[in-house]
mmCIF file of C-alpha atoms in Angstrom:
data_model
loop_
_atom_site.group_PDB
_atom_site.id
_atom_site.type_symbol
_atom_site.label_atom_id
_atom_site.label_comp_id
_atom_site.label_asym_id
_atom_site.label_seq_id
_atom_site.Cartn_x
_atom_site.Cartn_y
_atom_site.Cartn_z
ATOM 1 C CA MET A 1 -149.642 -189.976 36.926
ATOM 2 C CA SER A 2 -148.709 -193.566 37.428
ATOM 3 C CA ASP A 3 -146.089 -195.488 35.093
ATOM 4 C CA HIS A 4 -147.045 -196.680 31.738
ATOM 5 C CA VAL A 5 -148.283 -200.232 31.358
ATOM 6 C CA GLN A 6 -145.719 -202.949 32.031
ATOM 7 C CA ALA A 7 -143.393 -200.526 33.651
ATOM 8 C CA PRO A 8 -141.126 -202.574 35.974
ATOM 9 C CA GLN A 9 -140.871 -200.076 38.820
ATOM 10 C CA PRO A 10 -143.553 -199.209 41.266
ATOM 11 C CA SER A 11 -146.033 -196.546 40.284
ATOM 12 C CA SER A 12 -144.772 -194.182 43.097
ATOM 13 C CA PRO A 13 -141.058 -194.137 44.010
ATOM 14 C CA ALA A 14 -142.020 -193.095 47.589
ATOM 15 C CA ARG A 15 -143.972 -196.512 48.283
ATOM 16 C CA ARG A 16 -142.394 -199.840 48.097
ATOM 17 C CA PRO A 17 -143.728 -202.361 45.719
ATOM 18 C CA LEU A 18 -145.949 -204.993 47.644
ATOM 19 C CA VAL A 19 -147.250 -207.153 44.765
ATOM 20 C CA ARG A 20 -145.361 -207.808 41.706
ATOM 21 C CA LEU A 21 -146.008 -209.987 38.740
ATOM 22 C CA ASP A 22 -143.236 -210.406 36.025
ATOM 23 C CA GLY A 23 -143.908 -212.168 32.789
ATOM 24 C CA VAL A 24 -146.812 -214.170 34.147
ATOM 25 C CA GLN A 25 -148.245 -216.939 31.870
ATOM 26 C CA LYS A 26 -151.203 -218.990 32.683
ATOM 27 C CA HIS A 27 -153.050 -221.634 30.511
ATOM 28 C CA PHE A 28 -156.182 -223.699 31.032
ATOM 29 C CA GLY A 29 -155.614 -226.530 28.590
ATOM 30 C CA ALA A 30 -155.388 -224.856 25.245
ATOM 31 C CA LEU A 31 -156.770 -221.678 26.444
ATOM 32 C CA HIS A 32 -154.168 -218.961 27.053
ATOM 33 C CA VAL A 33 -155.631 -216.809 29.874
ATOM 34 C CA LEU A 34 -152.764 -214.766 31.090
ATOM 35 C CA LYS A 35 -150.250 -213.601 28.452
ATOM 36 C CA ASP A 36 -146.903 -212.214 29.748
ATOM 37 C CA VAL A 37 -148.438 -209.920 32.503
ATOM 38 C CA ASP A 38 -146.398 -207.497 34.374
ATOM 39 C CA LEU A 39 -148.072 -205.626 37.181
ATOM 40 C CA THR A 40 -146.630 -203.877 40.329
ATOM 41 C CA VAL A 41 -148.846 -202.633 43.198
ATOM 42 C CA ALA A 42 -147.133 -200.381 45.789
ATOM 43 C CA ALA A 43 -148.097 -200.387 49.380
ATOM 44 C CA GLY A 44 -151.147 -198.404 50.132
ATOM 45 C CA GLU A 45 -152.183 -198.378 46.549
ATOM 46 C CA VAL A 46 -155.665 -199.233 45.330
ATOM 47 C CA VAL A 47 -155.590 -200.925 41.862
ATOM 48 C CA VAL A 48 -158.908 -201.758 40.096
ATOM 49 C CA VAL A 49 -158.828 -204.347 37.293
ATOM 50 C CA ILE A 50 -161.637 -203.982 34.745
ATOM 51 C CA GLY A 51 -162.301 -205.378 31.372
ATOM 52 C CA PRO A 52 -164.707 -207.719 29.461
ATOM 53 C CA SER A 53 -165.698 -211.245 30.616
ATOM 54 C CA GLY A 54 -163.054 -213.659 29.824
ATOM 55 C CA SER A 55 -160.262 -211.186 29.688
ATOM 56 C CA GLY A 56 -158.278 -212.879 32.529
ATOM 57 C CA LYS A 57 -159.207 -210.564 35.564
ATOM 58 C CA SER A 58 -160.254 -213.041 37.963
ATOM 59 C CA THR A 59 -157.445 -215.461 37.066
ATOM 60 C CA LEU A 60 -154.905 -212.652 37.700
ATOM 61 C CA CYS A 61 -156.365 -212.086 41.072
ATOM 62 C CA ARG A 62 -156.230 -215.649 42.023
ATOM 63 C CA THR A 63 -152.622 -216.124 41.002
ATOM 64 C CA ILE A 64 -151.622 -213.575 43.595
ATOM 65 C CA ASN A 65 -152.362 -215.812 46.413
ATOM 66 C CA ARG A 66 -151.734 -219.033 44.560
ATOM 67 C CA LEU A 67 -155.285 -220.167 44.217
ATOM 68 C CA GLU A 68 -154.029 -220.630 40.758
ATOM 69 C CA THR A 69 -150.665 -221.657 39.812
ATOM 70 C CA VAL A 70 -148.784 -219.992 36.859
ATOM 71 C CA ASP A 71 -147.016 -221.628 33.995
ATOM 72 C CA ALA A 72 -144.213 -219.039 33.676
ATOM 73 C CA GLY A 73 -143.167 -215.894 35.166
ATOM 74 C CA ARG A 74 -142.730 -214.797 38.804
ATOM 75 C CA ILE A 75 -145.011 -213.415 41.432
ATOM 76 C CA THR A 76 -143.536 -211.749 44.718
ATOM 77 C CA ILE A 77 -145.421 -210.522 47.719
ATOM 78 C CA ASP A 78 -143.334 -207.935 49.760
ATOM 79 C CA GLY A 79 -140.088 -209.107 47.997
ATOM 80 C CA ALA A 80 -140.603 -212.859 48.556
ATOM 81 C CA ASP A 81 -141.644 -215.453 45.963
ATOM 82 C CA LEU A 82 -145.009 -217.165 46.319
ATOM 83 C CA PRO A 83 -144.356 -220.602 48.219
ATOM 84 C CA SER A 84 -145.645 -223.521 46.461
ATOM 85 C CA GLU A 85 -147.273 -225.552 49.347
ATOM 86 C CA GLY A 86 -147.327 -226.268 53.115
ATOM 87 C CA LYS A 87 -147.057 -223.860 56.042
ATOM 88 C CA ASP A 88 -145.254 -221.129 53.899
ATOM 89 C CA LEU A 89 -148.238 -221.063 51.631
ATOM 90 C CA ALA A 90 -150.680 -220.841 54.623
ATOM 91 C CA ARG A 91 -148.675 -217.908 55.955
ATOM 92 C CA LEU A 92 -148.819 -216.284 52.534
ATOM 93 C CA ARG A 93 -152.470 -216.650 52.349
ATOM 94 C CA ALA A 94 -152.675 -215.001 55.799
ATOM 95 C CA ASP A 95 -150.927 -211.982 54.362
ATOM 96 C CA VAL A 96 -153.082 -211.881 51.222
ATOM 97 C CA GLY A 97 -156.676 -211.337 52.168
ATOM 98 C CA MET A 98 -159.221 -212.595 49.675
ATOM 99 C CA VAL A 99 -162.930 -211.606 49.157
ATOM 100 C CA PHE A 100 -164.666 -213.752 46.562
ATOM 101 C CA GLN A 101 -167.949 -213.416 44.458
ATOM 102 C CA SER A 102 -169.653 -216.038 46.634
ATOM 103 C CA PHE A 103 -169.089 -215.227 50.219
ATOM 104 C CA ASN A 104 -167.359 -218.654 51.201
ATOM 105 C CA LEU A 105 -168.234 -218.246 54.990
ATOM 106 C CA PHE A 106 -168.536 -221.364 57.090
ATOM 107 C CA ALA A 107 -172.371 -222.181 57.211
ATOM 108 C CA HIS A 108 -172.203 -223.974 60.506
ATOM 109 C CA LYS A 109 -170.260 -221.246 62.401
ATOM 110 C CA THR A 110 -171.742 -217.924 63.647
ATOM 111 C CA VAL A 111 -170.537 -214.690 62.066
ATOM 112 C CA LYS A 112 -168.131 -213.901 64.949
ATOM 113 C CA GLN A 113 -166.842 -217.384 64.772
ATOM 114 C CA ASN A 114 -166.161 -217.002 61.115
ATOM 115 C CA VAL A 115 -164.245 -213.979 61.922
ATOM 116 C CA THR A 116 -162.055 -215.330 64.868
ATOM 117 C CA LEU A 117 -161.233 -218.716 63.360
ATOM 118 C CA GLY A 118 -158.403 -217.677 61.249
ATOM 119 C CA PRO A 119 -156.436 -215.452 63.736
ATOM 120 C CA VAL A 120 -156.556 -218.257 66.240
ATOM 121 C CA LYS A 121 -155.609 -221.089 64.021
ATOM 122 C CA VAL A 122 -153.181 -219.513 61.666
ATOM 123 C CA ARG A 123 -151.828 -216.576 63.515
ATOM 124 C CA GLY A 124 -151.986 -218.008 66.958
ATOM 125 C CA VAL A 125 -153.852 -215.144 68.510
ATOM 126 C CA SER A 126 -155.568 -215.901 71.865
ATOM 127 C CA ALA A 127 -159.357 -216.396 71.621
ATOM 128 C CA ALA A 128 -159.971 -213.359 73.846
ATOM 129 C CA GLU A 129 -157.851 -211.246 71.506
ATOM 130 C CA ALA A 130 -159.492 -212.669 68.371
ATOM 131 C CA GLY A 131 -162.907 -212.033 69.895
ATOM 132 C CA ARG A 132 -161.977 -208.408 70.566
ATOM 133 C CA ARG A 133 -160.688 -207.869 67.134
ATOM 134 C CA ALA A 134 -163.702 -209.427 65.538
ATOM 135 C CA ASP A 135 -166.172 -207.275 67.566
ATOM 136 C CA ALA A 136 -164.209 -204.114 66.367
ATOM 137 C CA LEU A 137 -164.162 -205.251 62.687
ATOM 138 C CA LEU A 138 -167.870 -206.257 62.680
ATOM 139 C CA GLU A 139 -168.613 -202.814 64.061
ATOM 140 C CA ARG A 140 -166.437 -201.312 61.266
ATOM 141 C CA VAL A 141 -168.169 -203.112 58.509
ATOM 142 C CA GLY A 142 -171.632 -202.378 60.023
ATOM 143 C CA VAL A 143 -172.831 -205.859 61.100
ATOM 144 C CA ALA A 144 -172.030 -205.911 64.808
ATOM 145 C CA SER A 145 -175.697 -206.784 65.651
ATOM 146 C CA GLN A 146 -175.387 -209.849 63.538
ATOM 147 C CA ALA A 147 -172.411 -211.394 65.427
ATOM 148 C CA ASP A 148 -174.244 -214.354 66.981
ATOM 149 C CA LYS A 149 -176.259 -215.305 63.776
ATOM 150 C CA TYR A 150 -175.297 -217.889 61.114
ATOM 151 C CA PRO A 151 -174.501 -216.669 57.520
ATOM 152 C CA ALA A 152 -177.829 -218.013 56.237
ATOM 153 C CA GLN A 153 -179.661 -215.525 58.293
ATOM 154 C CA LEU A 154 -177.930 -212.703 56.781
ATOM 155 C CA SER A 155 -178.641 -210.839 53.592
ATOM 156 C CA GLY A 156 -175.959 -211.122 50.796
ATOM 157 C CA GLY A 157 -174.678 -207.795 51.500
ATOM 158 C CA GLN A 158 -174.253 -208.567 55.185
ATOM 159 C CA GLN A 159 -172.535 -211.836 54.308
ATOM 160 C CA GLN A 160 -170.109 -210.034 51.987
ATOM 161 C CA ARG A 161 -169.231 -207.399 54.751
ATOM 162 C CA VAL A 162 -168.526 -210.342 57.282
ATOM 163 C CA ALA A 163 -166.311 -211.928 54.598
ATOM 164 C CA ILE A 164 -164.467 -208.559 54.502
ATOM 165 C CA ALA A 165 -164.224 -208.477 58.097
ATOM 166 C CA ARG A 166 -162.970 -212.155 58.205
ATOM 167 C CA ALA A 167 -160.064 -211.263 55.777
ATOM 168 C CA LEU A 168 -159.118 -208.135 57.609
ATOM 169 C CA ALA A 169 -158.985 -210.058 60.811
ATOM 170 C CA MET A 170 -155.811 -211.656 59.585
ATOM 171 C CA GLU A 171 -154.262 -208.182 59.412
ATOM 172 C CA PRO A 172 -153.116 -208.790 55.632
ATOM 173 C CA LYS A 173 -150.649 -206.811 53.795
ATOM 174 C CA VAL A 174 -152.834 -206.747 50.695
ATOM 175 C CA MET A 175 -156.587 -207.452 50.122
ATOM 176 C CA LEU A 176 -157.783 -209.018 46.912
ATOM 177 C CA PHE A 177 -161.459 -208.648 45.849
ATOM 178 C CA ASP A 178 -162.730 -210.789 43.016
ATOM 179 C CA GLU A 179 -165.952 -209.264 41.659
ATOM 180 C CA PRO A 180 -167.223 -208.907 45.400
ATOM 181 C CA THR A 181 -170.541 -207.410 44.365
ATOM 182 C CA SER A 182 -171.318 -209.475 41.361
ATOM 183 C CA ALA A 183 -173.705 -211.858 43.258
ATOM 184 C CA LEU A 184 -175.557 -209.129 45.161
ATOM 185 C CA ASP A 185 -178.850 -207.542 44.538
ATOM 186 C CA PRO A 186 -178.417 -203.788 43.402
ATOM 187 C CA GLU A 187 -179.605 -202.383 46.819
ATOM 188 C CA MET A 188 -176.918 -204.392 48.673
ATOM 189 C CA ILE A 189 -173.974 -203.207 46.236
ATOM 190 C CA ASN A 190 -173.317 -200.029 47.766
ATOM 191 C CA GLU A 191 -173.192 -201.106 51.384
ATOM 192 C CA VAL A 192 -170.257 -203.323 50.362
ATOM 193 C CA LEU A 193 -168.562 -200.737 48.095
ATOM 194 C CA ASP A 194 -168.869 -198.221 50.985
ATOM 195 C CA VAL A 195 -166.838 -200.561 53.241
ATOM 196 C CA MET A 196 -164.329 -201.067 50.562
ATOM 197 C CA THR A 197 -164.033 -197.212 49.789
ATOM 198 C CA GLY A 198 -163.354 -196.722 53.509
ATOM 199 C CA LEU A 199 -160.599 -199.310 53.437
ATOM 200 C CA ALA A 200 -159.062 -197.552 50.468
ATOM 201 C CA ARG A 201 -159.082 -194.261 52.352
ATOM 202 C CA GLU A 202 -157.408 -195.718 55.269
ATOM 203 C CA GLY A 203 -154.500 -196.897 53.030
ATOM 204 C CA MET A 204 -155.162 -200.593 52.612
ATOM 205 C CA THR A 205 -153.337 -202.138 49.712
ATOM 206 C CA MET A 206 -156.117 -203.400 47.372
ATOM 207 C CA VAL A 207 -156.469 -205.237 44.093
ATOM 208 C CA VAL A 208 -160.135 -205.093 43.089
ATOM 209 C CA VAL A 209 -161.670 -206.888 40.200
ATOM 210 C CA THR A 210 -164.905 -205.204 39.558
ATOM 211 C CA HIS A 211 -167.621 -204.101 37.001
ATOM 212 C CA GLU A 212 -168.491 -201.292 39.302
ATOM 213 C CA MET A 213 -167.065 -198.219 37.441
ATOM 214 C CA GLY A 214 -168.142 -195.677 39.935
ATOM 215 C CA PHE A 215 -166.050 -197.363 42.552
ATOM 216 C CA ALA A 216 -163.157 -197.357 40.128
ATOM 217 C CA ARG A 217 -163.618 -193.743 39.522
ATOM 218 C CA ARG A 218 -163.944 -192.855 43.204
ATOM 219 C CA ALA A 219 -161.519 -195.202 45.043
ATOM 220 C CA ALA A 220 -158.805 -196.291 42.707
ATOM 221 C CA ASP A 221 -155.207 -194.873 42.534
ATOM 222 C CA ARG A 222 -154.879 -196.776 39.116
ATOM 223 C CA VAL A 223 -157.197 -198.739 36.784
ATOM 224 C CA VAL A 224 -155.817 -201.685 34.919
ATOM 225 C CA PHE A 225 -157.696 -202.689 31.923
ATOM 226 C CA MET A 226 -157.440 -206.294 30.644
ATOM 227 C CA ALA A 227 -158.640 -207.941 27.402
ATOM 228 C CA ASP A 228 -157.658 -211.204 25.928
ATOM 229 C CA GLY A 229 -155.326 -212.119 28.836
ATOM 230 C CA ARG A 230 -153.258 -208.883 28.407
ATOM 231 C CA ILE A 231 -153.006 -205.518 30.238
ATOM 232 C CA LEU A 232 -153.677 -202.949 27.674
ATOM 233 C CA GLU A 233 -154.150 -200.003 29.958
ATOM 234 C CA ASP A 234 -152.664 -199.032 33.281
ATOM 235 C CA THR A 235 -153.246 -195.533 34.301
ATOM 236 C CA ASP A 236 -155.152 -193.076 36.726
ATOM 237 C CA PRO A 237 -158.831 -193.183 36.627
ATOM 238 C CA GLU A 238 -159.347 -189.676 35.253
ATOM 239 C CA THR A 239 -157.161 -190.617 32.245
ATOM 240 C CA PHE A 240 -158.738 -193.960 31.796
ATOM 241 C CA PHE A 241 -162.302 -192.884 31.851
ATOM 242 C CA THR A 242 -161.834 -189.615 29.809
ATOM 243 C CA ALA A 243 -159.050 -190.607 27.337
ATOM 244 C CA PRO A 244 -158.325 -194.229 27.162
ATOM 245 C CA GLU A 245 -155.519 -194.901 24.511
ATOM 246 C CA HIS A 246 -156.590 -198.537 23.283
ATOM 247 C CA ALA A 247 -159.355 -199.152 21.008
ATOM 248 C CA ARG A 248 -160.535 -202.072 23.114
ATOM 249 C CA ALA A 249 -160.779 -199.965 26.215
ATOM 250 C CA GLN A 250 -162.617 -197.153 24.131
ATOM 251 C CA ASP A 251 -165.171 -199.842 22.939
ATOM 252 C CA PHE A 252 -165.591 -201.353 26.420
ATOM 253 C CA LEU A 253 -166.254 -197.898 27.964
ATOM 254 C CA SER A 254 -168.688 -196.928 25.121
ATOM 255 C CA LYS A 255 -170.763 -199.981 25.878
ATOM 256 C CA ILE A 256 -170.913 -199.753 29.607
ATOM 257 C CA LEU A 257 -171.151 -195.952 30.247
ATOM 258 C CA THR A 258 -174.056 -195.330 28.001
ATOM 259 C CA HIS A 259 -176.424 -197.543 29.999
#
């Protein structure tokens, strides 16, 4: 059983805290989207963030690699504060892999080039080593046969799996997934979730914003439920799906689990 919501210590004393948010506040103009958010994700932990639209889930995810700045509070990755700009920020983003709703692949580069670019440019890996790593990762996510194609020649599910391989090529400490299946046709969703489930089993630290409740039940160590910019529940999947404490969570589950 993990610690109660807003607990300052990691959920498992055996694992070091890798991602930590303390008192994080975020506004977009008059809109207060993150309200005093505390969250700790331990190394090797899979935390799935769910909640209604507009609850702050994606913003929370985007603050962890500073795609969104915060107004107050502190975020650390492996004990270090998020840098504000420059080379330190580029290094941070190399340590924090990100997979978006829209695949964000480079359209003018082949699948393999998309996966090798970051390790060569940011990590200083040799082209030969980056190529070997790309081949292995494309095999791992099931798109090795597409290596020489361009993103537009791939299905949405294939593109998203390439995006996961590209993030993994940087050998990140943590992977962030911001609704990675929401732009996909139903038959493509499982092929992406299967890759993510495999990563979870292998011990990758993951923060996943998703509407896929089956994935949350199957792969998460913890489920974090957000509403109105706050974390209302932070518990194990079994407890969340069978006995949520908060009325907002109960209402949310009653609406989505009956369809």
